[in-house]
Amino acid sequence: MKKRAATALFLAVSLAFTGCSVKDKKNSENKAVQVSELAYEESPDSGKFAAQETELPGDMSYAEGILRLSGDKLLIYGRDAKDGIIAYKTDEKLEYFESIVFDDVDLQGSELIFTEAEDGNIYIAGSKEDSAILYKFSSDGKLLSESEIAVEADERICSAVYTGSGLLLCMSSKLMTANDNGNITGDIPAPVDSFFTDAAVDSGGRIMVQLSSKNNSELREIDAVTRKFKGERYILSSGVGGRMFCGSGEYSLYIGGVYGITEEKCCKVVDMLPAGFNVGELRGLTALSSGDFFGITGKNESKIVRITRDPMSEDTRRTEITAAFVGNDEVSGMALEFNKKSRKYTVKTVDYLLGSEGGSPREEYDNALRNLFLDVSSGKSPDIVVMYDDDTFNELAAKGMFEDLYEFMDNDDEVSRETFLSNVLKAMETDGKLYGISNTFGARSMAIKSEFTPDGDWDIDTLESILDANSGMDLFVSANNREAVFSLLLNEQSFVDHKDHTCDFTSDRFIRLLEFCGRFPSSEEYYSGMEDDVSGNALMKESYISDFREFKGDENALGTTEIKLIGYPGTEGVLTTGAHYAILRDSKNKEGAWAFLRTYFLPENQCRIYRGALPVTEKAYRSVTEASMEAPYFIDDDGEKMTYNEESPTLSRDEYEYLDGYIRSLTSCAGSSNSTEIKTICFEEVTAYFMGQRSAEEAAGLIQNRVSIYLAEKQ
């Protein structure tokens, strides 16, 4: 049975454990264990929840978690203003708060882990640099015992479970068992190539642990007495993970925020995003007997949050907009901000990576992208799609699946065509229409020492003549082998006409490129004979401008302050983009879809883009790029500009104006990825030419044939 790959998102979550009321390396592979894939689904009521916030009680300044006690009582625990440990008992209605002060506890700076024993005693654990401490307290805060536990320097206790006969302490490399007084009695190593991320007791009293490996995450049951795994392996859907806590009703266990687990399925129970609340930001989640949930939100100013089902809330009466994507967390964050402010629309996000099958993360991603493509193609469309894959997006655009965004801009006084850099919009157009837009961009080109800048044509013949006339120079700063040179100079999109679905790989320009690259040694010959990968005497280098300061890095790499950007031999430089954001032609809520999409281009959101990408709006672009002429800075709480990293390179006014002018001159787009199917075809066929098994013309003919078929299939 195939496994589902899963992203290991689980170490960054809140680490406290809420209770309800194994197999080691030696025997982990001795016999086959049944594997059950938990089918992913979403509850139809998942978005019908509301959040109610309550201030922290008494002297508590920061809450770390909520422990569900016996008798439907709760224990809210955290720190006071002096970093002392403090807790309050309460009921599910928060009608009273009874304080408990835990004295003589040396856990300053440590994350706290609470769990309750059957007799009502409370255990508190915490980790230090090379040890952990486990305290046992009576229910009124009296210290009963204290134990120090030796742990590896880079490990910590992440959760604790009371088993009925003692404790189970969870660390990434192993589980440790301890008796009632906190003395360690044994351990359970994690299976090879796996690590533990959490442990909890489910509603049936089973001790469940969460394991992660390279390709998947799973749930296993542990027998704390025999210290062995038992029962089946339950493979989690991709993207499902986080802190576990005891289930209720049909769900034996809850994970993260909030997925319910049964023997057959993993169900998204709560989705607070439509109401403008991110469950994933909560810590210390616990389920109540009523079916509601409690958690803690906030960093510096914690609050208690009750998540309750409220199908008649105002939020559920807003028009719902669906945004679909494959593993793009940025969409959920923007939807959260939008839903907090909008009274007319609410955005629901659908991540096709959740529940996607595959033997590896790449296969899983490809399957998710394929499913999204099929849904859009067949009319089962969301309102908005977000895609990083250029080929898939272009294919859907060619099929007429997307709306022209210019029609929305032309009726928008704030986010109009004039809001953007005109050449960036031009580069993203198709036949004068804007089917998709990115909120960021960059530029790729070749940087050459100014003294070698060609006066006339810039092509392979010119490049070869310059290199031949300067025999003591390397072509590039590093990787001067034929495979790397071909990769850098290819610019495969310049040989393709996506509008007419044709290509021109049998042209003299492409054949000359192959012949030029063939003069360089193979990668094996190059690396086996080199002493230093950086020559310092290079003619040029590829330049990727996602931050204007990178221009200074190009100067340093070429050893001169006089460089020029000249594009690729035979073609200009290209713009690169982030994800494609598009509105579906079949959307029933196009105005609402634009209302959400336009928020990406409002000043407050575009100006959040600092380093690693350039904003697409004119005002934000100028603000971000002009900062390259001064030391990096931030604005403090008093509104004062505070500089930092004074040694960071800064551009002169002349350098800035040159770079700005060059970027504004570019009008072609390479999309969001350099790794396209067409580039893959080129590399597969050119290898035989490099190895002397076919001529450049033969290799070009095979590439032409394969790419032509590929383009025809996309029509």
CSV table of N, CA, C and O in Angstrom, one decimal, residues 37-73:
chain,number,residue,atom,x,y,z
A,37,GLU,N,-4.1,3.9,5.8
A,37,GLU,CA,-4.1,5.3,5.3
A,37,GLU,C,-5.3,6.0,5.7
A,37,GLU,O,-6.4,5.6,5.4
A,38,LEU,N,-5.2,7.0,6.5
A,38,LEU,CA,-6.4,7.7,7.0
A,38,LEU,C,-6.9,8.7,5.9
A,38,LEU,O,-6.3,9.6,5.6
A,39,ALA,N,-8.0,8.3,5.3
A,39,ALA,CA,-8.6,9.2,4.3
A,39,ALA,C,-8.9,10.6,4.8
A,39,ALA,O,-9.5,10.7,5.9
A,40,TYR,N,-8.5,11.6,4.0
A,40,TYR,CA,-8.8,13.0,4.4
A,40,TYR,C,-10.1,13.4,3.9
A,40,TYR,O,-10.5,13.2,2.8
A,41,GLU,N,-10.8,14.1,4.8
A,41,GLU,CA,-12.1,14.8,4.4
A,41,GLU,C,-12.2,16.0,5.3
A,41,GLU,O,-11.5,16.2,6.2
A,42,GLU,N,-13.2,16.9,4.9
A,42,GLU,CA,-13.5,18.1,5.6
A,42,GLU,C,-14.9,18.1,6.1
A,42,GLU,O,-15.8,17.8,5.3
A,43,SER,N,-15.1,18.3,7.3
A,43,SER,CA,-16.5,18.4,7.9
A,43,SER,C,-17.3,19.5,7.2
A,43,SER,O,-16.7,20.6,7.0
A,44,PRO,N,-18.5,19.3,6.8
A,44,PRO,CA,-19.3,20.3,6.2
A,44,PRO,C,-19.6,21.5,7.1
A,44,PRO,O,-19.9,22.6,6.7
A,45,ASP,N,-19.4,21.3,8.4
A,45,ASP,CA,-19.6,22.3,9.4
A,45,ASP,C,-18.3,22.9,9.9
A,45,ASP,O,-18.2,23.7,10.9
A,46,SER,N,-17.1,22.6,9.2
A,46,SER,CA,-15.8,23.0,9.7
A,46,SER,C,-15.7,24.5,9.8
A,46,SER,O,-15.0,25.1,10.6
A,47,GLY,N,-16.4,25.3,8.9
A,47,GLY,CA,-16.2,26.7,8.9
A,47,GLY,C,-17.3,27.4,9.7
A,47,GLY,O,-17.3,28.7,9.8
A,48,LYS,N,-18.1,26.7,10.4
A,48,LYS,CA,-19.2,27.3,11.2
A,48,LYS,C,-18.8,27.4,12.6
A,48,LYS,O,-19.5,26.8,13.5
A,49,PHE,N,-17.7,28.0,12.9
A,49,PHE,CA,-17.3,28.2,14.3
A,49,PHE,C,-17.0,29.7,14.5
A,49,PHE,O,-16.7,30.4,13.6
A,50,ALA,N,-17.1,30.1,15.8
A,50,ALA,CA,-16.8,31.4,16.2
A,50,ALA,C,-15.9,31.4,17.4
A,50,ALA,O,-15.8,30.5,18.1
A,51,ALA,N,-15.1,32.5,17.5
A,51,ALA,CA,-14.2,32.6,18.6
A,51,ALA,C,-14.6,33.6,19.6
A,51,ALA,O,-15.1,34.7,19.3
A,52,GLN,N,-14.5,33.3,20.9
A,52,GLN,CA,-14.8,34.2,22.0
A,52,GLN,C,-13.6,34.3,22.8
A,52,GLN,O,-13.1,33.3,23.4
A,53,GLU,N,-13.0,35.5,23.0
A,53,GLU,CA,-11.8,35.7,23.7
A,53,GLU,C,-12.1,36.2,25.1
A,53,GLU,O,-13.0,37.0,25.4
A,54,THR,N,-11.3,35.7,26.1
A,54,THR,CA,-11.4,36.1,27.5
A,54,THR,C,-10.0,36.5,28.0
A,54,THR,O,-9.0,35.8,27.7
A,55,GLU,N,-10.0,37.6,28.8
A,55,GLU,CA,-8.7,38.0,29.4
A,55,GLU,C,-8.2,36.9,30.4
A,55,GLU,O,-8.9,36.2,30.9
A,56,LEU,N,-6.8,36.9,30.6
A,56,LEU,CA,-6.2,36.0,31.5
A,56,LEU,C,-6.6,36.3,32.9
A,56,LEU,O,-6.8,37.5,33.3
A,57,PRO,N,-6.7,35.3,33.8
A,57,PRO,CA,-7.1,35.6,35.2
A,57,PRO,C,-5.9,36.1,36.0
A,57,PRO,O,-4.8,35.9,35.7
A,58,GLY,N,-6.3,36.9,37.1
A,58,GLY,CA,-5.4,37.3,38.1
A,58,GLY,C,-4.1,37.8,37.7
A,58,GLY,O,-4.0,38.8,36.9
A,59,ASP,N,-3.0,37.3,38.3
A,59,ASP,CA,-1.6,37.8,38.0
A,59,ASP,C,-1.0,37.1,36.9
A,59,ASP,O,0.2,37.3,36.6
A,60,MET,N,-1.7,36.3,36.1
A,60,MET,CA,-1.0,35.6,35.0
A,60,MET,C,-0.8,36.6,33.8
A,60,MET,O,-1.7,37.3,33.4
A,61,SER,N,0.5,36.7,33.4
A,61,SER,CA,0.8,37.6,32.3
A,61,SER,C,1.0,36.9,31.0
A,61,SER,O,0.9,37.5,29.9
A,62,TYR,N,1.3,35.6,31.0
A,62,TYR,CA,1.5,34.8,29.8
A,62,TYR,C,1.0,33.4,30.1
A,62,TYR,O,1.4,32.8,31.0
A,63,ALA,N,0.1,33.0,29.2
A,63,ALA,CA,-0.4,31.6,29.4
A,63,ALA,C,0.3,30.7,28.4
A,63,ALA,O,0.5,31.0,27.2
A,64,GLU,N,0.7,29.5,28.9
A,64,GLU,CA,1.3,28.5,28.0
A,64,GLU,C,0.4,27.4,27.5
A,64,GLU,O,0.6,26.9,26.4
A,65,GLY,N,-0.6,27.1,28.3
A,65,GLY,CA,-1.4,26.0,27.9
A,65,GLY,C,-2.6,25.8,28.8
A,65,GLY,O,-2.8,26.5,29.8
A,66,ILE,N,-3.5,24.8,28.4
A,66,ILE,CA,-4.7,24.5,29.2
A,66,ILE,C,-4.7,23.0,29.4
A,66,ILE,O,-4.6,22.2,28.4
A,67,LEU,N,-4.8,22.5,30.6
A,67,LEU,CA,-4.9,21.1,30.9
A,67,LEU,C,-6.3,20.8,31.3
A,67,LEU,O,-6.9,21.4,32.2
A,68,ARG,N,-6.8,19.8,30.7
A,68,ARG,CA,-8.2,19.3,31.0
A,68,ARG,C,-8.0,18.3,32.2
A,68,ARG,O,-7.4,17.2,32.1
A,69,LEU,N,-8.6,18.6,33.3
A,69,LEU,CA,-8.6,17.8,34.5
A,69,LEU,C,-9.8,16.9,34.6
A,69,LEU,O,-10.7,17.0,33.8
A,70,SER,N,-9.7,16.0,35.5
A,70,SER,CA,-10.8,15.1,35.8
A,70,SER,C,-12.0,15.9,36.3
A,70,SER,O,-11.9,17.0,36.9
A,71,GLY,N,-13.2,15.4,36.0
A,71,GLY,CA,-14.4,16.2,36.5
A,71,GLY,C,-14.7,17.4,35.7
A,71,GLY,O,-15.4,18.3,36.2
A,72,ASP,N,-14.3,17.4,34.4
A,72,ASP,CA,-14.6,18.5,33.5
A,72,ASP,C,-14.1,19.8,34.0
A,72,ASP,O,-14.7,20.9,33.7
A,73,LYS,N,-13.0,19.8,34.8
A,73,LYS,CA,-12.3,21.0,35.2
A,73,LYS,C,-11.2,21.3,34.3
A,73,LYS,O,-10.7,20.4,33.6
